[in-house]
Tab-separated table of C-alpha atoms in Angstrom:
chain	number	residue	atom	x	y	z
A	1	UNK	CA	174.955	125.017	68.067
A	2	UNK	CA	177.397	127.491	68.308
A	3	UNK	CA	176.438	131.182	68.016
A	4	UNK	CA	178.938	133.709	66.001
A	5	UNK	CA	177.484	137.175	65.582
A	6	UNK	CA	179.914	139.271	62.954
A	7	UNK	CA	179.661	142.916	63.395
A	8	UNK	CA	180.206	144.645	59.962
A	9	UNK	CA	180.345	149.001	60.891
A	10	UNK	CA	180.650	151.282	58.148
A	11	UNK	CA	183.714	152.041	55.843
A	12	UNK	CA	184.442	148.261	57.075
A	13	UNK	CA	186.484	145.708	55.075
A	14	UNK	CA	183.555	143.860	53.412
A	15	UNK	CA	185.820	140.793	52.616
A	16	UNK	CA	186.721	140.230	55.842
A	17	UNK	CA	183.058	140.187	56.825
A	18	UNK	CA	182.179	137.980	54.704
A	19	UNK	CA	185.296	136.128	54.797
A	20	UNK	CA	184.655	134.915	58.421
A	21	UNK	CA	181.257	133.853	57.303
A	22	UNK	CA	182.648	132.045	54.385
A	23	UNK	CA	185.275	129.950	56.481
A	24	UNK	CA	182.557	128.667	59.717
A	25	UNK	CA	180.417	127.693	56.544
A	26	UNK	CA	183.263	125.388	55.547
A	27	UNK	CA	184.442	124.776	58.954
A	28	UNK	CA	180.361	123.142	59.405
A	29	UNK	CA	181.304	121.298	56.091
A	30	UNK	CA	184.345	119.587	57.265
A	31	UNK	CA	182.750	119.499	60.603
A	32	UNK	CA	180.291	116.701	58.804
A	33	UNK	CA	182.323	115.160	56.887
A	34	UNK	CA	185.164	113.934	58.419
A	35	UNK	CA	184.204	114.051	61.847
A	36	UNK	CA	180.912	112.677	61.089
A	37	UNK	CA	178.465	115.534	63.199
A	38	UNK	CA	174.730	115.255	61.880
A	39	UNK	CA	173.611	119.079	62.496
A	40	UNK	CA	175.860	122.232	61.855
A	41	UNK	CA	178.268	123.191	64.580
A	42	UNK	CA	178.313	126.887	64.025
A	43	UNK	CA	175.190	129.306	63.163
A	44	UNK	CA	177.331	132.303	61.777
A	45	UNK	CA	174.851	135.744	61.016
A	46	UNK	CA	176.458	139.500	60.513
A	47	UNK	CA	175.218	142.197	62.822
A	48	UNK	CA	175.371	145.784	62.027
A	49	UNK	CA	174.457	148.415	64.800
A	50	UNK	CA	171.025	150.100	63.445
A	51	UNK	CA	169.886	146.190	61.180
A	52	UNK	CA	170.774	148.596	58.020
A	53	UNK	CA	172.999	147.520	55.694
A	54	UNK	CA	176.422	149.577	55.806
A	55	UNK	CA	178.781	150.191	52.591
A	56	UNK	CA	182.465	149.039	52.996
A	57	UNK	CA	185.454	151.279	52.230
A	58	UNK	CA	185.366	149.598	48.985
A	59	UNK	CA	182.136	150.786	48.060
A	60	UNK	CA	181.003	147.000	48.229
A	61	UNK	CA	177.310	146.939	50.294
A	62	UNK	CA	177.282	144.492	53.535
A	63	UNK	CA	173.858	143.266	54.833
A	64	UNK	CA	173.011	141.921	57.746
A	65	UNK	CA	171.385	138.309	58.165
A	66	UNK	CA	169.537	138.884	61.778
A	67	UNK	CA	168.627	142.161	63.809
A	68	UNK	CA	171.313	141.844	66.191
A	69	UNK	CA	169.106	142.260	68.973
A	70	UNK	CA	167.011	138.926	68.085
A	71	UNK	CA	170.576	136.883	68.263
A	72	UNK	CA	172.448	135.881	71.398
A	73	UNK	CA	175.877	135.170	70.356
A	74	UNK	CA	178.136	133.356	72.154
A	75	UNK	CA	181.377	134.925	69.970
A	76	UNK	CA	181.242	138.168	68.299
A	77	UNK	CA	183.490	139.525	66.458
A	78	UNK	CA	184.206	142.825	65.467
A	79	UNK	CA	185.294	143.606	61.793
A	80	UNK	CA	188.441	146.002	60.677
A	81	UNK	CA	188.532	148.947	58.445
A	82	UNK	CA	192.179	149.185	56.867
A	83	UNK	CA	191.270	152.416	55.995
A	84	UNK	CA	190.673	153.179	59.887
A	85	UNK	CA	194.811	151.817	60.065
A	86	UNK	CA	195.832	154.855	57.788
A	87	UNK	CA	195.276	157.625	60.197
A	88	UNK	CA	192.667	159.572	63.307
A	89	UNK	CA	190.317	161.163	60.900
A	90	UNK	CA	189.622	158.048	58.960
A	91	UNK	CA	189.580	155.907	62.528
A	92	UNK	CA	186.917	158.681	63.878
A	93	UNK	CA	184.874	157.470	60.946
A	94	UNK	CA	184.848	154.074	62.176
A	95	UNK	CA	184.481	154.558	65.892
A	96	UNK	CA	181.571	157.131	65.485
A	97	UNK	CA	179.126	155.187	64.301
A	98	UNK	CA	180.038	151.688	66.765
A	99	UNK	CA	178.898	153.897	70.131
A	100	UNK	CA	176.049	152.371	70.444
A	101	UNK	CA	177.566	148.470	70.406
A	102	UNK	CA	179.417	149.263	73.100
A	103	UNK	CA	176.795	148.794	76.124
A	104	UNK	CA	176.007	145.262	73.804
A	105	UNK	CA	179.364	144.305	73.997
A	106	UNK	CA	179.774	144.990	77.993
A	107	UNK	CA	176.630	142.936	78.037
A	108	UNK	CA	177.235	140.306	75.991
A	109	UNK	CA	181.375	140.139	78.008
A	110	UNK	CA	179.055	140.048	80.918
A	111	UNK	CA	177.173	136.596	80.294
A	112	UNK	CA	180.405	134.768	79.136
A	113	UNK	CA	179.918	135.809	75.553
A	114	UNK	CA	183.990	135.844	73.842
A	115	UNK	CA	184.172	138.873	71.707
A	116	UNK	CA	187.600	139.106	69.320
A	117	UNK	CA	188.602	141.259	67.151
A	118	UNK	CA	189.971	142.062	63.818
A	119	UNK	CA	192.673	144.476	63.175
A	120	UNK	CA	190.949	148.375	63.825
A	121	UNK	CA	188.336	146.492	65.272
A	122	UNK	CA	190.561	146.619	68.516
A	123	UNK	CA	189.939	150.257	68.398
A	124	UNK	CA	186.000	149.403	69.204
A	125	UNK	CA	186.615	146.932	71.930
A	126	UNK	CA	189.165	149.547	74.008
A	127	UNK	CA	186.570	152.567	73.504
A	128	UNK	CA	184.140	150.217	75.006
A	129	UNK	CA	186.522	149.282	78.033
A	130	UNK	CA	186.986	145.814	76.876
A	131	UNK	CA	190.750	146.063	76.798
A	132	UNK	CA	191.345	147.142	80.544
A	133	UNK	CA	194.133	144.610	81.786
A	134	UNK	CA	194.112	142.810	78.647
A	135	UNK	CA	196.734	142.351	75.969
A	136	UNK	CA	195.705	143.781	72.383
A	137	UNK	CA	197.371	143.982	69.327
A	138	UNK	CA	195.840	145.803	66.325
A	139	UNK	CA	197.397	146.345	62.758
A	140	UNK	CA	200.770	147.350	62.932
A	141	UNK	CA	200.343	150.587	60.987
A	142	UNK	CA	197.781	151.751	63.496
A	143	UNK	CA	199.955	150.814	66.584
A	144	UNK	CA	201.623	154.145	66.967
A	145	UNK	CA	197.751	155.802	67.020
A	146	UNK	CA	196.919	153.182	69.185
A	147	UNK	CA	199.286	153.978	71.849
A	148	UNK	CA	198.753	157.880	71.653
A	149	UNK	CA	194.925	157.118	72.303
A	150	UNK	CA	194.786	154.149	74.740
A	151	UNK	CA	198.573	155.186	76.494
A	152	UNK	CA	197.395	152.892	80.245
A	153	UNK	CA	196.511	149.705	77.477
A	154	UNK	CA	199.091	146.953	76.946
A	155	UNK	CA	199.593	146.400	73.075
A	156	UNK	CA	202.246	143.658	71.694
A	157	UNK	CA	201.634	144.902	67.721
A	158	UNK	CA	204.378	142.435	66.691
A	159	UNK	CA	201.741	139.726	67.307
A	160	UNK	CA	199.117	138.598	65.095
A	161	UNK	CA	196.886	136.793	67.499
A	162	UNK	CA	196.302	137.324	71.125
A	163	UNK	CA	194.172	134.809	72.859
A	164	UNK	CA	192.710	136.337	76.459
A	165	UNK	CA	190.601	133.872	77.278
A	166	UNK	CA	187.631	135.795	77.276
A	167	UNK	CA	188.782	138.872	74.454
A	168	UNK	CA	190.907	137.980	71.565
A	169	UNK	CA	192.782	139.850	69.715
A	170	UNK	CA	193.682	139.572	65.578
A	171	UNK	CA	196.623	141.934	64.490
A	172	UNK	CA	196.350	143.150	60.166
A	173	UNK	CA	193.305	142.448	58.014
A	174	UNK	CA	193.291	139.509	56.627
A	175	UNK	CA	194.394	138.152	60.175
A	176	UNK	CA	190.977	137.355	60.163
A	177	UNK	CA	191.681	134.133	58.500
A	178	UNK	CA	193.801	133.045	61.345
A	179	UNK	CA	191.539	133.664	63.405
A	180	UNK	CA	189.173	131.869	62.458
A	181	UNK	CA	191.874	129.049	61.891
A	182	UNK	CA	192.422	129.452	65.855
A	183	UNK	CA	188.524	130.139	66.966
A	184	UNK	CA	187.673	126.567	64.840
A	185	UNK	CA	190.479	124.697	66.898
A	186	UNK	CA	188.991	126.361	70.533
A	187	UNK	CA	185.279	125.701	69.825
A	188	UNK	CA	185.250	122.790	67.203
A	189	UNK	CA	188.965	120.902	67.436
A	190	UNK	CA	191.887	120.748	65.518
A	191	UNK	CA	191.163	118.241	63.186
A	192	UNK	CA	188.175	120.702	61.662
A	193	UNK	CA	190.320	122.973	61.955
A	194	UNK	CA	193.140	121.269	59.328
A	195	UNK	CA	190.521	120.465	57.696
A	196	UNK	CA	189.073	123.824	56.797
A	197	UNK	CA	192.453	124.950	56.149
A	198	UNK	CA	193.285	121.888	53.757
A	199	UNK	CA	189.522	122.749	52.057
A	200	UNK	CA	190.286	126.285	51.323
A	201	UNK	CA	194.348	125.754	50.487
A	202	UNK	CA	195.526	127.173	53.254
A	203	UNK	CA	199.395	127.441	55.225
A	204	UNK	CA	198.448	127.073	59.262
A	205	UNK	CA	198.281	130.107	61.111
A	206	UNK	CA	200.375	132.589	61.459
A	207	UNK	CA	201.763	133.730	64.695
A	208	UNK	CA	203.377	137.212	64.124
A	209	UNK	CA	203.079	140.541	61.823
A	210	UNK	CA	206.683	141.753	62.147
A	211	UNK	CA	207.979	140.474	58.845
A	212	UNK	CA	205.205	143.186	57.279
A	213	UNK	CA	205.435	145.967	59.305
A	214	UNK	CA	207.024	149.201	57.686
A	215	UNK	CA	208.758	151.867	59.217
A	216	UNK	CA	207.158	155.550	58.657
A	217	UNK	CA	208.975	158.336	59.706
A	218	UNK	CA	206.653	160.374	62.794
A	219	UNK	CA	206.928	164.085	60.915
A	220	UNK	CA	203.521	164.904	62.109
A	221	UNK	CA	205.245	167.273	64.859
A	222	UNK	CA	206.101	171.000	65.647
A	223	UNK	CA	209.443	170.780	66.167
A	224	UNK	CA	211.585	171.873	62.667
A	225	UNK	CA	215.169	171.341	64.076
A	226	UNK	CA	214.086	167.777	64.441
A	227	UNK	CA	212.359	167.870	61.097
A	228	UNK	CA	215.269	168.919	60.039
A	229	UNK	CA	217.682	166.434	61.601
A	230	UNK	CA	214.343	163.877	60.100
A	231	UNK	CA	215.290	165.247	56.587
A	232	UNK	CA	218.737	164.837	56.621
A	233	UNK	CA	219.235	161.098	57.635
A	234	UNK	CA	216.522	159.872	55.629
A	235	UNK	CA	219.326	161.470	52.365
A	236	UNK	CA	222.163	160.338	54.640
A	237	UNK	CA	221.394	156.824	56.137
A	238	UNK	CA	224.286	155.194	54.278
A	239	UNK	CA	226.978	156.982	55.682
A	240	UNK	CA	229.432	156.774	58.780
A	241	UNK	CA	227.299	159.223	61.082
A	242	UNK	CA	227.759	160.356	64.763
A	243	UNK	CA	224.700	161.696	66.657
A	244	UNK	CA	227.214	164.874	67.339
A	245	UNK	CA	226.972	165.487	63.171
A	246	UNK	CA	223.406	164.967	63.311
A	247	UNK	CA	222.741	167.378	66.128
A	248	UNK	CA	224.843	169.928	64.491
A	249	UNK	CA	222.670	170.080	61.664
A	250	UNK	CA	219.793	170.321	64.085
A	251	UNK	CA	221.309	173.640	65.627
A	252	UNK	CA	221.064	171.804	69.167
A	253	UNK	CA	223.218	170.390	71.396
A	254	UNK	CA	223.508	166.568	71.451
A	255	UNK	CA	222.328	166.148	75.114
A	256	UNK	CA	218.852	168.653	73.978
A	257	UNK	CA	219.238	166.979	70.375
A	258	UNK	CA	218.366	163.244	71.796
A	259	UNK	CA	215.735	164.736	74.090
A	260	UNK	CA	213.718	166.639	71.988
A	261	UNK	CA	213.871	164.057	69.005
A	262	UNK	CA	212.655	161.301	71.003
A	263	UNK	CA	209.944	163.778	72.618
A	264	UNK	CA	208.749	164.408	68.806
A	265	UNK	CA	209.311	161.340	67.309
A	266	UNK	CA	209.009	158.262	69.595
A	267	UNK	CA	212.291	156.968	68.871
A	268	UNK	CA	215.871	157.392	69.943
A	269	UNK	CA	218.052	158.902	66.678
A	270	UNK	CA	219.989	155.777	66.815
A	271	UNK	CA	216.839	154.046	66.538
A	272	UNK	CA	215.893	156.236	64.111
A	273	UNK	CA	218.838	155.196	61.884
A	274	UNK	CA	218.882	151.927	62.312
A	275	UNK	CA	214.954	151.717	61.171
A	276	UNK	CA	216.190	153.827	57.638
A	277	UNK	CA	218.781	151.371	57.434
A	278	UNK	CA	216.693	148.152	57.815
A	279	UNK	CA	214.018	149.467	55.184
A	280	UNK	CA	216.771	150.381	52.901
A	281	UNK	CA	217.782	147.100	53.271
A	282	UNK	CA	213.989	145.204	52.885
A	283	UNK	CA	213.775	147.426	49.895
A	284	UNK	CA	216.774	145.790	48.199
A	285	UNK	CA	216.233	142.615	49.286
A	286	UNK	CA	212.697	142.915	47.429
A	287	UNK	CA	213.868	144.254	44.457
A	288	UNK	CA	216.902	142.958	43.823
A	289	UNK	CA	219.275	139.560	43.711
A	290	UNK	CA	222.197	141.411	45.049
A	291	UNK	CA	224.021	139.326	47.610
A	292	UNK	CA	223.379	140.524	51.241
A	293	UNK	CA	226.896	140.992	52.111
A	294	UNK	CA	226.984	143.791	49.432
A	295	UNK	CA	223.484	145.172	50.540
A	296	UNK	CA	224.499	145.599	54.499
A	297	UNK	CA	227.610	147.656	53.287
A	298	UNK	CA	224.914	149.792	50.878
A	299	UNK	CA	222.837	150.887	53.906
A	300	UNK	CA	225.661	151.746	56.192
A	301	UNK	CA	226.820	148.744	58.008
A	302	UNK	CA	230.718	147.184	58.147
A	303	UNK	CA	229.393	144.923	60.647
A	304	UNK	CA	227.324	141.765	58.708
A	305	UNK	CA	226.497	139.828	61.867
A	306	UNK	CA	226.037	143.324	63.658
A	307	UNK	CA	223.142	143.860	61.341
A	308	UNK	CA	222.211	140.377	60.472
A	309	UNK	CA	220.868	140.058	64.076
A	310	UNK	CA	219.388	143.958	64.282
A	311	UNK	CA	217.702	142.957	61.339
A	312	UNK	CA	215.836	139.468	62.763
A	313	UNK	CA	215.551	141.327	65.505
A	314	UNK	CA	213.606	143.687	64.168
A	315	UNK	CA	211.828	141.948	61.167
A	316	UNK	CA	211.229	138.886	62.933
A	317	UNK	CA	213.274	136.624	59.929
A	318	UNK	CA	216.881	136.424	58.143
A	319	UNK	CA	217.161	138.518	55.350
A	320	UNK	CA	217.232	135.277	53.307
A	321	UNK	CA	214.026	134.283	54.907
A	322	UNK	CA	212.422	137.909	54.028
A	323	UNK	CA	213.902	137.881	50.269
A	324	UNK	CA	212.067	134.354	49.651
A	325	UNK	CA	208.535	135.408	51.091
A	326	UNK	CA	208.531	139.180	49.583
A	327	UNK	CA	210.642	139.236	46.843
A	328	UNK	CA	209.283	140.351	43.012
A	329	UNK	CA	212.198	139.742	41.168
A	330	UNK	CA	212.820	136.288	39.817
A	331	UNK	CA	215.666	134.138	41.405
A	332	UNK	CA	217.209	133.489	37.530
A	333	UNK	CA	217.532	137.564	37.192
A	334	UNK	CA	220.713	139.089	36.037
């Protein structure tokens, strides 16, 4: 039998936990069924550092099934907080109390054990040195704090799974459903795994987050010209704009204009730009049947294939594609 240890920490996403317990239950269902195995294949139990039970940011209560130091696992996995995603004093809340799991998890990496992880969960496994010369992803909100805290780790955010052999990697929260979608096929086989998903209604696994990533503008800086120059496109994004105009109303230079805003934002003004544009555009395309031709010119854009292909590019679908997965208003709409 296969060993799964589920480490819930505190302020953790309590579904989650017991989501991945839910689906290897099912998976040891189907496992009989179809495929005709007599005893269970997977003996699923959630961990929690000190064997107390810890309270989820939800409020909901998540107790463990073993003392994680009677259980040899041969996976563990490490559960998310969303709230951990939102920004460092929230993720210090997370990480605090998961110090002492990670000598346990060097062990357990150490005997063969495969340890994954759930979107913040990443977080744990690079404080422990999991991630060194491994590719992570994480949620894609948390990428940005991700790269300011582990700059010499590789992270691919637009991905929602990355598969190390050894450490695995699960991008947003409920990514923990393809995971386990992907961990069923690995140690059990595809055909359990279809049939878990067909059992619980569910589309196969997803391979990227891009289509729900949002762009928020980086303001949490000292420098007010570019604050400034922030301010101003964010009202202005729709109009014919040269980096010259936009470093005028900066007070700088363009040459010392492109430097310093990249220094305090990340990104390159153009880049800038073309990120307000794009979410201008998701925006509309969400909450609106206007045709797309119109809705490129409302952002900015004279160019449609120009920004057709910045925008799958970027988003990782056609606007068409995005408009029929995240769109609230009803096709028949005036």
């Amino acid at each position: 039998m296969f060993n799964i240890a589920i480490v819930a920490l505190p302020n953790c996403h309590a579904s989650g936990v017991h989501g991945v317990m839910d689906f290897f239950t099912v998976a040891n269902f189907c496992g009989r069924a179809p495929v005709g195995h007599s005893e269970p294949l997977f003996n699923c139990q959630v961990v929690t550092v000190d064997n107390e039970p810890v309270r989820g940011y939800s409020g909901a209560v998540v107790t463990p099934t073993i003392r994680r130091g009677d259980f040899r696992a041969d996976l563990i996995v490490v559960g998310s907080s969303v709230e951990a995603a939102v920004g460092a004093e929230h993720l210090e809340r997370t990480l605090a109390p998961a110090k002492p799991l990670y000598g346990w998890l060097r062990e357990a990496l150490d005997r063969e054990a495969v340890i994954a992880s759930v979107c913040t969960g990443s977080f744990v496994l690079a404080e422990a040195g999991l991630l060194d010369d491994q590719v992570a992803t994480t949620h894609w909100r948390a990428a940005p704090m991700f790269r300011r805290r582990y700059p010499h780790l590789r992270l691919e955010e637009d991905q929602l799974l990355v598969d190390n052999g050894q450490i695995i990697c699960a991008g947003g929260a409920t990514a923990f459903v393809d995971l386990c979608i992907y961990l069923v096929e690995r140690f059990a086989s595809p055909a359990i795994a279809l049939a878990c998903s067909k059992m619980l209604v569910l589309d196969g696994r997803r391979t990227e987050q891009t289509p729900y990533m949002a762009f928020y503008s980086q303001k949490a800086h000292q420098d007010d010209a570019i604050r400034k120059a922030q301010s101003w496109l964010e009202r202005h994004y729709a109009d014919s704009i040269t980096i010259d105009e936009v470093a005028a109303v900066a007070g700088l230079g363009t040459r010392t204009f492109k430097r310093r805003f990249k220094e305090a934002t990340g990104e390159t003004p153009i880049g800038y730009l073309q990120h307000l544009r794009i979410e201008a555009a998701k925006h509309l395309l969400e909450s609106s049947r206007e045709q797309t031709a119109r809705i490129i010119w409302s952002v900015g854009y004279e160019d449609a294939s120009s920004f057709r292909r910045l925008f799958k590019r970027t988003v990782g679908c056609t606007m068409e594609q995005y408009r029929k997965r995240f769109s609230y208003v009803s096709p028949h709409a005036a």
